Tab-separated table of C-alpha atoms in Angstrom:
chain	number	residue	atom	x	y	z
A	1	MET	CA	-18.241	6.905	15.935
A	2	LYS	CA	-17.462	7.387	12.314
A	3	GLU	CA	-19.415	10.629	12.013
A	4	ARG	CA	-17.271	12.255	14.686
A	5	ILE	CA	-14.116	12.098	12.568
A	6	PRO	CA	-13.590	15.456	10.850
A	7	ASP	CA	-13.613	15.403	7.081
A	8	GLY	CA	-10.011	16.514	6.817
A	9	LEU	CA	-8.813	13.754	9.096
A	10	ARG	CA	-10.914	11.136	7.318
A	11	GLU	CA	-9.434	12.207	4.023
A	12	LEU	CA	-5.955	11.961	5.534
A	13	LEU	CA	-6.669	8.491	6.926
A	14	ALA	CA	-8.081	7.342	3.612
A	15	GLN	CA	-4.986	8.666	1.888
A	16	ALA	CA	-2.753	6.918	4.417
A	17	ALA	CA	-4.657	3.690	3.782
A	18	GLY	CA	-3.836	4.110	0.110
A	19	ALA	CA	-7.216	5.128	-1.305
A	20	GLY	CA	-7.006	6.295	-4.877
A	21	GLN	CA	-3.332	5.386	-5.132
A	22	VAL	CA	-1.442	2.690	-6.905
A	23	PRO	CA	-1.149	-0.536	-4.877
A	24	TRP	CA	2.102	-1.153	-3.015
A	25	ARG	CA	3.274	-3.878	-5.355
A	26	ASN	CA	3.150	-1.489	-8.299
A	27	LEU	CA	5.864	0.562	-6.609
A	28	LEU	CA	8.269	-2.303	-7.210
A	29	LYS	CA	9.926	-2.508	-10.600
A	30	PRO	CA	11.308	-5.748	-12.109
A	31	GLY	CA	14.858	-4.928	-11.014
A	32	ASP	CA	13.628	-4.310	-7.481
A	33	TRP	CA	12.080	-7.782	-7.366
A	34	LEU	CA	15.271	-9.310	-8.725
A	35	LEU	CA	17.366	-7.480	-6.123
A	36	LEU	CA	15.004	-8.443	-3.298
A	37	VAL	CA	15.035	-12.122	-4.267
A	38	CYS	CA	18.837	-12.153	-4.603
A	39	SER	CA	19.334	-10.351	-1.285
A	40	ALA	CA	16.888	-12.639	0.506
A	41	ALA	CA	18.799	-15.655	-0.833
A	42	LEU	CA	22.131	-14.179	0.270
A	43	VAL	CA	20.809	-13.311	3.733
A	44	THR	CA	19.357	-16.802	4.162
A	45	ALA	CA	22.632	-18.328	3.022
A	46	SER	CA	24.574	-16.247	5.538
A	47	TYR	CA	22.892	-17.974	8.501
A	48	PRO	CA	24.292	-21.493	8.006
A	49	LEU	CA	27.575	-20.085	6.730
A	50	LEU	CA	28.224	-18.046	9.859
A	51	TRP	CA	26.389	-20.025	12.508
A	52	ARG	CA	26.689	-23.697	11.632
A	53	GLY	CA	30.382	-23.664	10.834
A	54	GLY	CA	31.194	-24.150	14.493
A	55	VAL	CA	29.388	-27.463	14.961
A	56	ALA	CA	31.808	-30.151	16.068
A	57	ASP	CA	31.650	-33.705	14.759
A	58	ARG	CA	34.938	-35.299	15.859
A	59	ALA	CA	37.005	-35.375	19.035
A	60	ILE	CA	40.755	-35.568	18.526
A	61	VAL	CA	42.798	-36.989	21.399
A	62	LYS	CA	46.542	-36.366	21.416
A	63	ARG	CA	49.375	-37.388	23.708
A	64	ASP	CA	52.656	-35.445	23.546
A	65	GLY	CA	51.279	-33.811	20.415
A	66	GLN	CA	50.932	-37.171	18.703
A	67	LEU	CA	47.477	-38.256	17.539
A	68	VAL	CA	46.138	-41.067	19.736
A	69	THR	CA	42.641	-41.437	18.359
A	70	GLU	CA	39.750	-39.662	16.665
A	71	LEU	CA	36.323	-40.246	18.144
A	72	ALA	CA	33.116	-39.531	16.213
A	73	LEU	CA	30.686	-37.420	18.246
A	74	ASN	CA	27.597	-39.412	17.296
A	75	ALA	CA	27.395	-42.093	19.986
A	76	PRO	CA	28.130	-42.021	23.717
A	77	ARG	CA	31.334	-43.782	24.731
A	78	LYS	CA	34.332	-43.472	27.017
A	79	TYR	CA	37.973	-43.641	26.031
A	80	GLU	CA	41.037	-44.041	28.210
A	81	VAL	CA	44.447	-42.587	27.355
A	82	THR	CA	47.555	-43.443	29.306
A	83	GLY	CA	49.695	-40.334	29.702
A	84	ALA	CA	52.834	-39.285	31.547
A	85	ILE	CA	51.431	-39.606	35.082
A	86	GLY	CA	48.368	-41.797	34.757
A	87	THR	CA	45.181	-42.398	32.838
A	88	THR	CA	42.930	-39.673	31.418
A	89	VAL	CA	39.326	-40.677	30.712
A	90	ILE	CA	37.575	-38.923	27.823
A	91	GLU	CA	33.788	-39.088	27.643
A	92	VAL	CA	31.965	-38.568	24.367
A	93	GLN	CA	28.254	-37.898	23.921
A	94	PRO	CA	26.380	-36.898	20.758
A	95	GLY	CA	27.672	-33.451	19.790
A	96	ARG	CA	30.000	-32.954	22.760
A	97	ALA	CA	32.984	-34.332	24.623
A	98	ARG	CA	34.755	-33.783	27.948
A	99	VAL	CA	37.603	-34.953	30.110
A	100	LEU	CA	35.852	-37.111	32.688
A	101	SER	CA	38.851	-37.667	34.921
A	102	ASP	CA	42.531	-36.865	34.910
A	103	PRO	CA	45.386	-37.512	37.313
A	104	GLY	CA	46.603	-33.882	37.110
A	105	PRO	CA	46.809	-31.996	40.424
A	106	ARG	CA	44.741	-28.963	39.482
A	107	GLN	CA	42.040	-30.603	37.326
A	108	TYR	CA	41.764	-27.661	34.909
A	109	CYS	CA	40.798	-29.796	31.941
A	110	VAL	CA	38.162	-31.682	33.957
A	111	GLN	CA	36.595	-28.491	35.299
A	112	GLN	CA	36.351	-27.076	31.797
A	113	GLY	CA	33.324	-29.324	31.345
A	114	TRP	CA	31.702	-30.205	28.062
A	115	LEU	CA	33.261	-28.960	24.849
A	116	THR	CA	30.684	-28.325	22.132
A	117	ARG	CA	32.140	-25.973	19.507
A	118	ALA	CA	34.584	-26.909	16.807
A	119	ASN	CA	38.197	-26.108	17.703
A	120	ALA	CA	37.449	-25.984	21.428
A	121	VAL	CA	40.254	-27.640	23.341
A	122	ALA	CA	40.877	-29.030	26.831
A	123	ILE	CA	44.517	-29.472	27.788
A	124	CYS	CA	45.592	-31.797	30.573
A	125	ALA	CA	49.160	-30.554	30.687
A	126	PRO	CA	50.551	-32.678	33.562
A	127	ASN	CA	49.479	-35.839	31.772
A	128	HIS	CA	50.537	-34.531	28.312
A	129	VAL	CA	47.025	-35.209	26.938
A	130	THR	CA	44.842	-32.873	24.876
A	131	LEU	CA	41.245	-33.211	23.758
A	132	GLN	CA	40.212	-31.109	20.764
A	133	LEU	CA	36.982	-30.904	18.823
A	134	SER	CA	37.036	-30.636	15.081
A	135	GLY	CA	34.326	-29.263	12.808
A	136	ARG	CA	32.989	-30.277	9.433
A	137	SER	CA	34.303	-27.254	7.602
A	138	GLY	CA	37.807	-25.938	7.785
A	139	GLN	CA	36.613	-22.367	7.142
A	140	ASN	CA	36.362	-21.426	10.801
A	141	GLY	CA	39.605	-23.035	11.763
A	142	GLY	CA	41.121	-19.712	12.698
A	143	TYR	CA	39.739	-19.577	16.243
A	144	ASP	CA	41.136	-21.289	19.323
A	145	THR	CA	38.245	-20.302	21.549
A	146	LEU	CA	35.479	-17.732	21.475
A	147	ASN	CA	34.488	-15.803	24.582
A	148	TYR	CA	31.502	-13.573	25.198
B	1	MET	CA	16.547	42.753	20.130
B	2	THR	CA	20.137	43.052	19.001
B	3	PRO	CA	20.304	43.488	15.276
B	4	SER	CA	22.426	40.851	13.617
B	5	THR	CA	25.600	42.243	12.169
B	6	ILE	CA	26.646	39.174	10.229
B	7	GLU	CA	24.556	38.266	7.215
B	8	LEU	CA	25.229	34.887	5.696
B	9	PRO	CA	23.745	34.659	2.238
B	10	VAL	CA	21.137	31.893	2.286
B	11	THR	CA	20.200	30.335	-1.017
B	12	VAL	CA	17.020	28.526	-1.967
B	13	ASP	CA	19.038	25.304	-1.906
B	14	ASP	CA	19.952	25.920	1.724
B	15	TYR	CA	16.326	26.354	2.749
B	16	ARG	CA	15.302	23.201	0.920
B	17	ILE	CA	18.124	21.121	2.398
B	18	ALA	CA	17.415	22.481	5.870
B	19	ARG	CA	13.726	21.623	5.549
B	20	TYR	CA	14.426	18.035	4.505
B	21	ALA	CA	17.199	17.654	7.090
B	22	ALA	CA	14.769	18.836	9.789
B	23	ALA	CA	12.315	16.127	8.752
B	24	ALA	CA	15.104	13.521	8.809
B	25	ILE	CA	16.304	14.673	12.244
B	26	ALA	CA	12.751	14.529	13.618
B	27	LEU	CA	12.380	10.963	12.353
B	28	SER	CA	15.701	9.818	13.787
B	29	VAL	CA	14.927	11.390	17.173
B	30	ALA	CA	11.460	9.790	17.229
B	31	GLU	CA	13.054	6.487	16.291
B	32	ALA	CA	15.527	6.704	19.179
B	33	ALA	CA	12.549	6.292	21.516
B	34	LEU	CA	11.658	2.915	19.998
B	35	PRO	CA	12.937	-0.141	21.870
B	36	SER	CA	15.353	-2.291	19.895
B	37	PRO	CA	15.906	-6.043	20.246
B	38	LEU	CA	19.616	-5.673	19.548
B	39	PRO	CA	21.737	-2.508	19.705
B	40	GLY	CA	22.084	-1.252	16.158
B	41	ILE	CA	18.894	-2.733	14.739
B	42	LYS	CA	16.734	0.266	13.920
B	43	PRO	CA	14.212	0.978	11.169
B	44	GLY	CA	16.288	3.910	9.908
B	45	LEU	CA	13.231	5.979	9.035
B	46	ALA	CA	15.349	9.061	8.330
B	47	ASN	CA	16.688	7.253	5.277
B	48	ILE	CA	13.241	7.616	3.683
B	49	ILE	CA	13.918	11.344	3.521
B	50	VAL	CA	17.397	10.767	2.101
B	51	LEU	CA	15.919	8.533	-0.623
B	52	VAL	CA	13.265	11.105	-1.508
B	53	VAL	CA	15.860	13.880	-1.689
B	54	LEU	CA	18.141	11.682	-3.794
B	55	ALA	CA	15.398	10.998	-6.314
B	56	ARG	CA	14.168	14.605	-6.461
B	57	TYR	CA	17.308	16.713	-6.126
B	58	GLY	CA	20.295	14.438	-6.669
B	59	TRP	CA	23.138	12.959	-4.677
B	60	ARG	CA	24.679	16.205	-3.410
B	61	ASP	CA	21.526	17.262	-1.591
B	62	ALA	CA	20.986	13.731	-0.291
B	63	ALA	CA	24.516	13.724	1.150
B	64	TRP	CA	23.887	17.053	2.884
B	65	VAL	CA	20.609	15.848	4.386
B	66	SER	CA	22.104	12.527	5.479
B	67	LEU	CA	25.181	14.015	7.141
B	68	LEU	CA	23.260	16.885	8.744
B	69	ARG	CA	20.869	14.277	10.099
B	70	VAL	CA	23.740	12.272	11.643
B	71	VAL	CA	25.413	15.302	13.236
B	72	ALA	CA	22.351	17.237	14.386
B	73	GLY	CA	20.405	14.106	15.299
B	74	SER	CA	23.200	12.932	17.585
B	75	LEU	CA	23.405	16.402	19.151
B	76	VAL	CA	19.694	16.272	19.962
B	77	ILE	CA	19.868	12.752	21.398
B	78	GLY	CA	23.047	13.611	23.281
B	79	GLN	CA	25.424	11.113	21.766
B	80	PHE	CA	27.540	13.446	19.635
B	81	LEU	CA	31.081	11.979	19.393
B	82	ALA	CA	29.955	8.896	21.363
B	83	PRO	CA	30.568	5.472	19.760
B	84	GLY	CA	27.014	5.432	18.410
B	85	PHE	CA	27.684	8.658	16.529
B	86	PHE	CA	30.716	7.224	14.758
B	87	LEU	CA	28.837	4.050	13.901
B	88	ALA	CA	26.003	6.125	12.443
B	89	LEU	CA	28.501	8.268	10.534
B	90	ALA	CA	30.298	5.217	9.111
B	91	GLY	CA	26.957	3.741	8.073
B	92	ALA	CA	25.796	6.996	6.497
B	93	LEU	CA	29.058	7.464	4.559
B	94	CYS	CA	28.982	3.890	3.234
B	95	SER	CA	25.357	4.112	2.187
B	96	LEU	CA	25.964	7.471	0.493
B	97	ALA	CA	28.830	5.883	-1.440
B	98	VAL	CA	26.565	3.040	-2.539
B	99	LEU	CA	23.757	5.467	-3.409
B	100	ALA	CA	26.200	7.410	-5.588
B	101	LEU	CA	26.598	4.231	-7.636
B	102	ALA	CA	22.980	3.076	-7.326
B	103	GLN	CA	21.580	6.292	-8.791
B	104	HIS	CA	23.090	5.238	-12.115
B	105	LEU	CA	20.960	2.079	-12.229
B	106	PRO	CA	18.484	2.228	-15.128
B	107	LEU	CA	15.324	3.898	-13.805
B	108	ARG	CA	13.158	1.690	-15.980
B	109	PHE	CA	13.988	-1.406	-13.950
B	110	PHE	CA	15.111	-0.112	-10.566
B	111	GLY	CA	13.102	2.085	-8.220
B	112	PRO	CA	13.653	3.544	-4.747
B	113	VAL	CA	13.299	0.082	-3.174
B	114	SER	CA	16.524	-1.114	-4.814
B	115	ALA	CA	18.365	2.004	-3.709
B	116	SER	CA	16.971	1.625	-0.195
B	117	VAL	CA	17.939	-2.054	0.188
B	118	LEU	CA	21.430	-1.466	-1.216
B	119	ALA	CA	21.921	1.544	1.061
B	120	ALA	CA	20.687	-0.452	4.058
B	121	PHE	CA	23.202	-3.222	3.373
B	122	ALA	CA	25.958	-0.631	2.969
B	123	HIS	CA	24.838	0.943	6.232
B	124	ILE	CA	25.241	-2.234	8.298
B	125	GLY	CA	28.400	-3.082	6.355
B	126	GLY	CA	30.031	0.213	7.292
B	127	GLN	CA	28.906	-0.070	10.891
B	128	LEU	CA	30.119	-3.639	11.300
B	129	VAL	CA	33.506	-2.894	9.746
B	130	LEU	CA	33.990	0.091	12.067
B	131	ALA	CA	32.810	-1.956	15.049
B	132	ARG	CA	35.234	-4.761	14.129
B	133	VAL	CA	38.179	-2.401	13.600
B	134	TRP	CA	37.588	-0.093	16.539
B	135	LEU	CA	35.012	-1.085	19.147
B	136	VAL	CA	35.103	-4.895	19.247
B	137	PRO	CA	38.426	-6.009	17.786
B	138	HIS	CA	37.331	-9.619	17.490
B	139	ASP	CA	35.956	-11.711	14.644
B	140	GLY	CA	33.005	-12.668	16.840
B	141	VAL	CA	31.319	-9.494	15.535
B	142	TRP	CA	30.595	-11.294	12.266
B	143	TYR	CA	28.255	-13.651	14.084
B	144	LEU	CA	25.819	-10.716	14.178
B	145	LEU	CA	25.972	-10.223	10.422
B	146	PRO	CA	22.998	-12.486	9.536
B	147	LEU	CA	20.769	-10.692	12.045
B	148	PHE	CA	21.825	-7.253	10.849
B	149	ALA	CA	21.458	-8.291	7.207
B	150	THR	CA	17.941	-9.579	7.863
B	151	ALA	CA	16.998	-6.292	9.531
B	152	ALA	CA	18.575	-4.334	6.667
B	153	LEU	CA	16.610	-6.277	4.068
B	154	LEU	CA	13.340	-5.903	5.975
B	155	PHE	CA	13.631	-2.223	6.881
B	156	GLY	CA	15.326	-1.361	3.589
B	157	THR	CA	12.344	-2.768	1.707
B	158	ILE	CA	9.793	-0.983	3.895
B	159	ASN	CA	11.647	2.353	3.779
B	160	GLY	CA	12.042	2.004	0.021
B	161	LEU	CA	8.316	1.363	-0.409
B	162	VAL	CA	7.450	4.386	1.725
B	163	ALA	CA	9.897	6.537	-0.259
B	164	ALA	CA	8.427	5.237	-3.522
B	165	ARG	CA	4.925	6.077	-2.308
B	166	LEU	CA	6.014	9.589	-1.270
B	167	LEU	CA	7.694	10.134	-4.639
B	168	ASP	CA	4.523	8.915	-6.309
B	169	LEU	CA	2.493	11.696	-4.683
B	170	PRO	CA	2.395	15.171	-6.244
B	171	VAL	CA	5.469	17.069	-5.063
B	172	ALA	CA	3.746	20.045	-3.426
B	173	PRO	CA	0.728	22.220	-4.202
B	174	LYS	CA	3.054	24.950	-5.481
B	175	ALA	CA	5.160	22.719	-7.690
B	176	ALA	CA	2.244	20.624	-8.906
B	177	THR	CA	0.666	23.454	-10.849
């Protein structure tokens, strides 16, 4: 096979493979290494900064805007709040929370399902009860919800 | 054949810039055929040419090649004045601005790889800012930043190494003598 390759092409291939040239790492100067290491560190740091900020760790239950309780999202439990027209049941599981049942006529907050991101909120307006998740860092507090 | 009545004086500089711009356009058209995992993540091979021109002939020529590449490349692909064209233009302008500063880095310590990585970061920076301001007016755009930054670091390094290797070779048979 090898004999069939024309000399010109073989020379070109050898050149492409780097024969008779300085190795790749010699093309990098000290400042280049420094810049690469710094950039790699910054890029790595940007992942947790931008992606983990939204993890929720507490559920905040309010009635008429007044804080009723704060539930930690690390163990499964249920919590009942008595509101204006009945009892709203909040269910908490590790990392998420939802309104399990509500006396409201349209059931919007129940149908919203599990809340997982920080600052997500389910509002049971007829019963004057809200369930909100809160995150570790306050940096991403600017969002109400995020839609895609 | 109709004889041309308008003669535009063409300088040696024009020929040189046109030759490099043609190479850059060819690379960006070839690259458009590559599948991409996420819109906007591309190797940016044409930037190799821009880096080589920057090192050999200075920032002015590099700017010409880069902007000609954006305009003519988008004409060839058929996306001139489409959103992708403006994103490419914003990226090219930002990276040219950064290259204008980066060319003053001491040559003893910084090679084409530094210029390439910095330009790549500026490229995604410009694109993301334009996308945030104009195309997707929502802060959710920033969630893509880590992915774009990773791609910029990776492709910036590779492009820089290729440019360094090309600059390491003898310029041309004519000039080498």
